[in-house]
mmCIF file of C-alpha atoms in Angstrom:
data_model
loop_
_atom_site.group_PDB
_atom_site.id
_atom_site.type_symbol
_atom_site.label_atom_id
_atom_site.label_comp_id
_atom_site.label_asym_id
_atom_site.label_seq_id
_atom_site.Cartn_x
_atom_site.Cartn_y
_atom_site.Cartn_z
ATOM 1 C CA UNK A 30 217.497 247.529 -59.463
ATOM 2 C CA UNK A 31 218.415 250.131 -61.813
ATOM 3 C CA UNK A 32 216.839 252.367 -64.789
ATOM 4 C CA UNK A 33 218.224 250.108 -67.074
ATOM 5 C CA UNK A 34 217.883 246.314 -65.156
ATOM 6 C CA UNK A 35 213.878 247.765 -64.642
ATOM 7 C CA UNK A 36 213.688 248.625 -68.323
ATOM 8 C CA UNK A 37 214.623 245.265 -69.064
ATOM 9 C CA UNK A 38 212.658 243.520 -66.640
ATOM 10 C CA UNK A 39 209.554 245.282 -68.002
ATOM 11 C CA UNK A 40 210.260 244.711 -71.749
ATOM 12 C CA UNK A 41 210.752 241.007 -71.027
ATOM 13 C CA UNK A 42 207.693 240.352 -68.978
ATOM 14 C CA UNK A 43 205.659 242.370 -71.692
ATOM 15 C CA UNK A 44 207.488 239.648 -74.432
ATOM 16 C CA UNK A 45 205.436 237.161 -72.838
ATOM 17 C CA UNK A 46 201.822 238.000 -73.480
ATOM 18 C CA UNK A 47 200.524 238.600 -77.457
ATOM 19 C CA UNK A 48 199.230 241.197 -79.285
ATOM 20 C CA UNK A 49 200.472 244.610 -79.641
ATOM 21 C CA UNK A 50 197.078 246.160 -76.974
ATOM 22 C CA UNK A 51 198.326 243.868 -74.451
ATOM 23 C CA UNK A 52 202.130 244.405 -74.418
ATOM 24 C CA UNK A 53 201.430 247.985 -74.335
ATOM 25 C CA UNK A 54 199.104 247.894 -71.067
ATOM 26 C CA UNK A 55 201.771 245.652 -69.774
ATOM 27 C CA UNK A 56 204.669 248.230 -70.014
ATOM 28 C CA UNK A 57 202.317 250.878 -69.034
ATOM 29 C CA UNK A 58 200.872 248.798 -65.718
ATOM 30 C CA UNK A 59 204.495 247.941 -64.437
ATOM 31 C CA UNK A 60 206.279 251.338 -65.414
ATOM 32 C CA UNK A 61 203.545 253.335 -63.088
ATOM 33 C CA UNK A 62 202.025 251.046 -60.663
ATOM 34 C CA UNK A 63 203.872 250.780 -57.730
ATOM 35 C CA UNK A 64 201.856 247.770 -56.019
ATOM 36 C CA UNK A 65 204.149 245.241 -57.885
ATOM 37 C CA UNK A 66 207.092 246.303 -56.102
ATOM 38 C CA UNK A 67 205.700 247.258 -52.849
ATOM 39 C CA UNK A 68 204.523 243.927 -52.423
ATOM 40 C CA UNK A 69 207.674 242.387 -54.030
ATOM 41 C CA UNK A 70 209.551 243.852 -51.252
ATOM 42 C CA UNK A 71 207.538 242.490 -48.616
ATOM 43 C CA UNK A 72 207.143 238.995 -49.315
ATOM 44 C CA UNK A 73 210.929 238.788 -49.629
ATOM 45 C CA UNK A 74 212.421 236.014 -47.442
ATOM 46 C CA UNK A 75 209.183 234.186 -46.927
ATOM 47 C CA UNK A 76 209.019 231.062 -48.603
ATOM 48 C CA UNK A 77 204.815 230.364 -47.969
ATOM 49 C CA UNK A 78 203.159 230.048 -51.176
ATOM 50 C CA UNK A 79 201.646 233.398 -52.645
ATOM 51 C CA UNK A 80 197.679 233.211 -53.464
ATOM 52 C CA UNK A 81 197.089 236.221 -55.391
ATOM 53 C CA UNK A 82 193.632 237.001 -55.296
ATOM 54 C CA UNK A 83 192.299 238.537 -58.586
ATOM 55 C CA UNK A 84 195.778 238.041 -60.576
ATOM 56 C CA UNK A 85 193.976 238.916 -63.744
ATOM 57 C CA UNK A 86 196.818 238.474 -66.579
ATOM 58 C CA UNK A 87 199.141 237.510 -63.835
ATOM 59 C CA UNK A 88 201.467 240.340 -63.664
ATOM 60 C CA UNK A 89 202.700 239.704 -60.090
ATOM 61 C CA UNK A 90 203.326 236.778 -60.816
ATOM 62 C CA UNK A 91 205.984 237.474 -63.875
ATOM 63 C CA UNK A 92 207.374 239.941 -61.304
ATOM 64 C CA UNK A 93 208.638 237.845 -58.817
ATOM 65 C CA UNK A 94 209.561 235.466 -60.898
ATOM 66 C CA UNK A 95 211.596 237.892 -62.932
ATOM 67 C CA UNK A 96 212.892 239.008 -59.640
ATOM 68 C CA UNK A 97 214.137 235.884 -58.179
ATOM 69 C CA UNK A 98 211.120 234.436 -56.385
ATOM 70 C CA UNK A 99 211.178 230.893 -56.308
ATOM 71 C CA UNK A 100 208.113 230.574 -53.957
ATOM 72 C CA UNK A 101 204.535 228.232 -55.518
ATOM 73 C CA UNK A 102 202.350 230.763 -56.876
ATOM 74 C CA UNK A 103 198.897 229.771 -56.996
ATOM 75 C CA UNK A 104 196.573 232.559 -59.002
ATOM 76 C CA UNK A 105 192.583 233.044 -58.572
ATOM 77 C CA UNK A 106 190.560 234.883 -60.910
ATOM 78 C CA UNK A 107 186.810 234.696 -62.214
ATOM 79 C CA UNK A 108 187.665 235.963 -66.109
ATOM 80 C CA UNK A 109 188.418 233.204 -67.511
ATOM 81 C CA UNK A 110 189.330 234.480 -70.458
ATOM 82 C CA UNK A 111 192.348 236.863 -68.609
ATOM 83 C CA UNK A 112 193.121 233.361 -66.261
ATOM 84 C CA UNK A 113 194.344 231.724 -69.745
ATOM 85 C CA UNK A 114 196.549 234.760 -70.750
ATOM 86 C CA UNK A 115 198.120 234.441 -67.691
ATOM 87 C CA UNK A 116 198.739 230.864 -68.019
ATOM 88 C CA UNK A 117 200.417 231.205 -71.444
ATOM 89 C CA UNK A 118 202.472 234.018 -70.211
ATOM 90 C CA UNK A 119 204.063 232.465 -67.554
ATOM 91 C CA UNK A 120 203.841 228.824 -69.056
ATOM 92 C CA UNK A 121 207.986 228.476 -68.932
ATOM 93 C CA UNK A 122 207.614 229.029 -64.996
ATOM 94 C CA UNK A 123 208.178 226.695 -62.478
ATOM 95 C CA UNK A 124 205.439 226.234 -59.778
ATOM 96 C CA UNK A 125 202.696 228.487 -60.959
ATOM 97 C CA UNK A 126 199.052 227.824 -61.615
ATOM 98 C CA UNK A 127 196.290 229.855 -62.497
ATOM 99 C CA UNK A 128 192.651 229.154 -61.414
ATOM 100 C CA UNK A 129 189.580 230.123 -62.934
ATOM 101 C CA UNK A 130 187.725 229.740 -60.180
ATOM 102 C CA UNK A 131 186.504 232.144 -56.726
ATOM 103 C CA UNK A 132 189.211 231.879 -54.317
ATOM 104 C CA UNK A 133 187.183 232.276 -51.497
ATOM 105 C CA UNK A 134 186.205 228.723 -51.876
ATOM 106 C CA UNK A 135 189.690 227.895 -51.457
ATOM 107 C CA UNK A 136 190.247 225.124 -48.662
ATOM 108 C CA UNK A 137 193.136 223.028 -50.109
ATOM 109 C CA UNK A 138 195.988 226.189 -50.337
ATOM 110 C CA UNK A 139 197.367 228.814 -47.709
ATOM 111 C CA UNK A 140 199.761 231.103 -48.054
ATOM 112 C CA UNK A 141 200.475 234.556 -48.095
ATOM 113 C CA UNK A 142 197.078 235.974 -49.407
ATOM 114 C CA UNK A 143 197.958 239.289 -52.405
ATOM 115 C CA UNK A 144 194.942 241.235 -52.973
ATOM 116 C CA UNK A 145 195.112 243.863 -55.627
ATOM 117 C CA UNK A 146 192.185 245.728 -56.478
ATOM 118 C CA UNK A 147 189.389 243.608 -56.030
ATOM 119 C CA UNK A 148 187.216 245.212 -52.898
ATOM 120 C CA UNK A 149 185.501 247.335 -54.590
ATOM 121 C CA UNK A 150 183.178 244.770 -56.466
ATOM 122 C CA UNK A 151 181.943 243.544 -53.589
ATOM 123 C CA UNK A 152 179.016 244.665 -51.148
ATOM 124 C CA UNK A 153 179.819 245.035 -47.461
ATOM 125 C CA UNK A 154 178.485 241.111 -46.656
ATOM 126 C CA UNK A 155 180.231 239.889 -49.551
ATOM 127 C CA UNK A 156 183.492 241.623 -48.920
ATOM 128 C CA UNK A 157 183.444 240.612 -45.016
ATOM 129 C CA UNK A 158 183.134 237.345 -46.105
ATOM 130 C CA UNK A 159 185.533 237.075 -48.624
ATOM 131 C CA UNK A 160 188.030 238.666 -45.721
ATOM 132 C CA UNK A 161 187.396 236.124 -43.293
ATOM 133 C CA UNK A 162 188.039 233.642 -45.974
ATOM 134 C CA UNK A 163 191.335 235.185 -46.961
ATOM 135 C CA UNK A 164 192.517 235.448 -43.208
ATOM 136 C CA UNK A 165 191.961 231.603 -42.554
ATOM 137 C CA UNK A 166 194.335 230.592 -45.569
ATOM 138 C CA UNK A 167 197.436 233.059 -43.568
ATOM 139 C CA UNK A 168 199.303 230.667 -42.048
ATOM 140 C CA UNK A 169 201.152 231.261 -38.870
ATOM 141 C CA UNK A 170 203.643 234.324 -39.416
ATOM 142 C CA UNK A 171 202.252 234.668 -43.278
ATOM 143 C CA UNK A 172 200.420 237.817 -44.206
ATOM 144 C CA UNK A 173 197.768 239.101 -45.915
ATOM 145 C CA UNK A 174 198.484 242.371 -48.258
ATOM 146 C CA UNK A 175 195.656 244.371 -49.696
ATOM 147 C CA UNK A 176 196.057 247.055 -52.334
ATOM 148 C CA UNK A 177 192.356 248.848 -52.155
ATOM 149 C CA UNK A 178 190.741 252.257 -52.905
ATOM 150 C CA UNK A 179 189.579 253.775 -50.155
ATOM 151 C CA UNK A 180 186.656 255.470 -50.111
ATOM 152 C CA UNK A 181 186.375 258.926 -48.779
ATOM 153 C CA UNK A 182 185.783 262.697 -49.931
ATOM 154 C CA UNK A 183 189.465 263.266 -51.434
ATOM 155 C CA UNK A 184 190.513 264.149 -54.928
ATOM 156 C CA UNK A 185 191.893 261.012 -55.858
ATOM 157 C CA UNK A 186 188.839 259.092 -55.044
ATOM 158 C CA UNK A 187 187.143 261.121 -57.968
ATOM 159 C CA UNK A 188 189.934 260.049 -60.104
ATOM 160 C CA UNK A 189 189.904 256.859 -59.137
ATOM 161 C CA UNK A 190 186.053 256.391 -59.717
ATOM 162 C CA UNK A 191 186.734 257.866 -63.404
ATOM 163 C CA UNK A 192 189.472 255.354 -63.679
ATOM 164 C CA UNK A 193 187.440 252.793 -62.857
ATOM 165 C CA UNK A 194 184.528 253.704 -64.862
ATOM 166 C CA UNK A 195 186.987 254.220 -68.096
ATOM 167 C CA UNK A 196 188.376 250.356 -67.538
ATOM 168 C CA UNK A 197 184.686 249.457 -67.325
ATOM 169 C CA UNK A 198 183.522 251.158 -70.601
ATOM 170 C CA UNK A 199 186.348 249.242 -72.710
ATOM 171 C CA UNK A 200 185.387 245.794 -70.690
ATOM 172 C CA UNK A 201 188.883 245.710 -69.116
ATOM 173 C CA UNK A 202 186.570 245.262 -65.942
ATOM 174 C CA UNK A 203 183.902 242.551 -66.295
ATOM 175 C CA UNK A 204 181.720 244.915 -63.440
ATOM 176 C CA UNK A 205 181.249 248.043 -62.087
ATOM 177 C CA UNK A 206 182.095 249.197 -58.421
ATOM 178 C CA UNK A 207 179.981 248.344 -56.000
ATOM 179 C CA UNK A 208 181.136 249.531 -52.880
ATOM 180 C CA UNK A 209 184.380 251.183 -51.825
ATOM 181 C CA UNK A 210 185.426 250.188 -48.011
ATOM 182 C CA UNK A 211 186.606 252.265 -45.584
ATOM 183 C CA UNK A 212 189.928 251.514 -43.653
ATOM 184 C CA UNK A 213 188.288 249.874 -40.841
ATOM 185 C CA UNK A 214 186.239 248.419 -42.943
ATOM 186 C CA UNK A 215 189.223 246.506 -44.613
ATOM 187 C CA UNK A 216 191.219 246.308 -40.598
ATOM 188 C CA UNK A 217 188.364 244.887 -38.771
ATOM 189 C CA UNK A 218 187.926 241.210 -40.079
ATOM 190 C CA UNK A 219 192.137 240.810 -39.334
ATOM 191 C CA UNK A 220 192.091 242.809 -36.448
ATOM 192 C CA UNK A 221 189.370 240.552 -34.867
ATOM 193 C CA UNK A 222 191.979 237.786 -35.479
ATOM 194 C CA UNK A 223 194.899 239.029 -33.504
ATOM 195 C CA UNK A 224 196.769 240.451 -36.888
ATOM 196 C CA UNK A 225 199.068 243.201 -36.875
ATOM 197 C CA UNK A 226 197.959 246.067 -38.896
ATOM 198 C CA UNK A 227 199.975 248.548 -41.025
ATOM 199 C CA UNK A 228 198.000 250.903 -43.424
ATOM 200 C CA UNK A 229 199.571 253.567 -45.511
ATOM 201 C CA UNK A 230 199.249 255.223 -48.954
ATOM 202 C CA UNK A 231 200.681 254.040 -51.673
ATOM 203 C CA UNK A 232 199.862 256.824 -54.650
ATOM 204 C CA UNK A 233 204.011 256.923 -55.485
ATOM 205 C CA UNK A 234 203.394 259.594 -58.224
ATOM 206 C CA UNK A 235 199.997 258.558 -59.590
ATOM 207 C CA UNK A 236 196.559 260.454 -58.665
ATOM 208 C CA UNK A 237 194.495 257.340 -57.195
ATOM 209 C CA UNK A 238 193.744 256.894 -53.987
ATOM 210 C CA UNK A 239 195.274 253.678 -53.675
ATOM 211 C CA UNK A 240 195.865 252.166 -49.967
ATOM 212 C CA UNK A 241 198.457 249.516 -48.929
ATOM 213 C CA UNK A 242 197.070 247.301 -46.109
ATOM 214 C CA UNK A 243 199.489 244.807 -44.321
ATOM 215 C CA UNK A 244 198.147 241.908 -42.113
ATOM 216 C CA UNK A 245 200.978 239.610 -39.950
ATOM 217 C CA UNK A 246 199.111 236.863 -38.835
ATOM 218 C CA UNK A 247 200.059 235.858 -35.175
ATOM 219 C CA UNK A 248 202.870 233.619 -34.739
ATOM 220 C CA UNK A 249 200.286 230.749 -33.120
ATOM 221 C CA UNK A 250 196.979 230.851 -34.988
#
């Protein structure tokens, strides 16, 4: 895509959602966050449903749409108040739903399970749990992808705790952290399931120390 097709992609997705705030965050998010595209990139070809885990406003969703992606997209999020933003945004779509509900109590979908940012509120029992959930609704030859903040002694995790604390002072965030994993930590619960594993950084310009975790489920489950 070029400078100017991107430009244009971003200006129209931010059209969608109202108020002046919003539209700005909007632009902002998909102009420097690289997860969108990343992920984008991935799922292309597969046409498994997409459960995207913590969609919030339901960016990723506007993405691949506005890319071409004409797979169900089924979005979980507790806010319900962001849930019903990102049903009016992407109301003219075809095949997309957004839940207000915990999507580890999912049983009815699978898919190809997104996960973008949403570890980190969860305590090492919780977040186990919530992985083994998310690995059962991977269908044969889906994946799981996982966008997460490691944490370790680096630079960019200090950033990325300010970051988070920031997004939690204007109630962006309806919590604080409560625990950021460790790669294994995030690996084990797939790993233990006969997924393939690829971890790498995905920073892409920006100072946070942002992880991309892919999980192939097995071909036979």
């Amino acid at each position: 895509m070029s400078a100017d097709s991107r430009t244009d992609c971003i200006a129209r997705i931010a059209g969608r959602y109202e108020g002046r705030w919003l539209q700005g965050y909007v632009r902002g998010k998909l102009r420097s966050d690289p997860v969108y595209e990343a992920t984008r990139e991935l799922l292309t070809g597969s046409s498994l449903p997409v459960l995207d885990v913590g969609c919030g406003v339901g960016l990723f969703a506007c993405w691949l749409r506005e890319h071409g992606c004409e797979m169900p997209i089924h979005g979980f999020d507790l806010d319900g108040q962001k849930i019903a933003k990102a049903q009016r945004a992407t109301a003219s779509y075809k095949d997309v739903t957004f839940h207000a509900s915990d999507a580890a109590q999912e049983t009815g979908r699978r898919g190809n399970v997104v996960i973008f940012d949403v570890l980190h509120f969860f305590g090492a029992a919780p977040r186990r749990l919530l992985l083994d959930r998310m690995a059962a609704l991977v269908p044969a030859d889906g994946c799981c992808i996982i966008r997460a903040t490691v944490g370790d002694r680096s630079w960019r995790f200090a950033v990325t705790r300010v970051e988070d604390w920031l997004l939690r002072a204007i109630r962006w965030m309806p919590s604080d952290a409560v625990h950021y994993p460790t790669v294994e930590e995030v690996c084990t619960p797939f790993r233990e399931r006969g997924f393939s594993c690829e971890v790498r950084p995905l920073w892409a310009g920006t100072p946070f120390n942002s992880y991309l975790f892919v999980f192939g489920a097995p071909a036979s489950k």
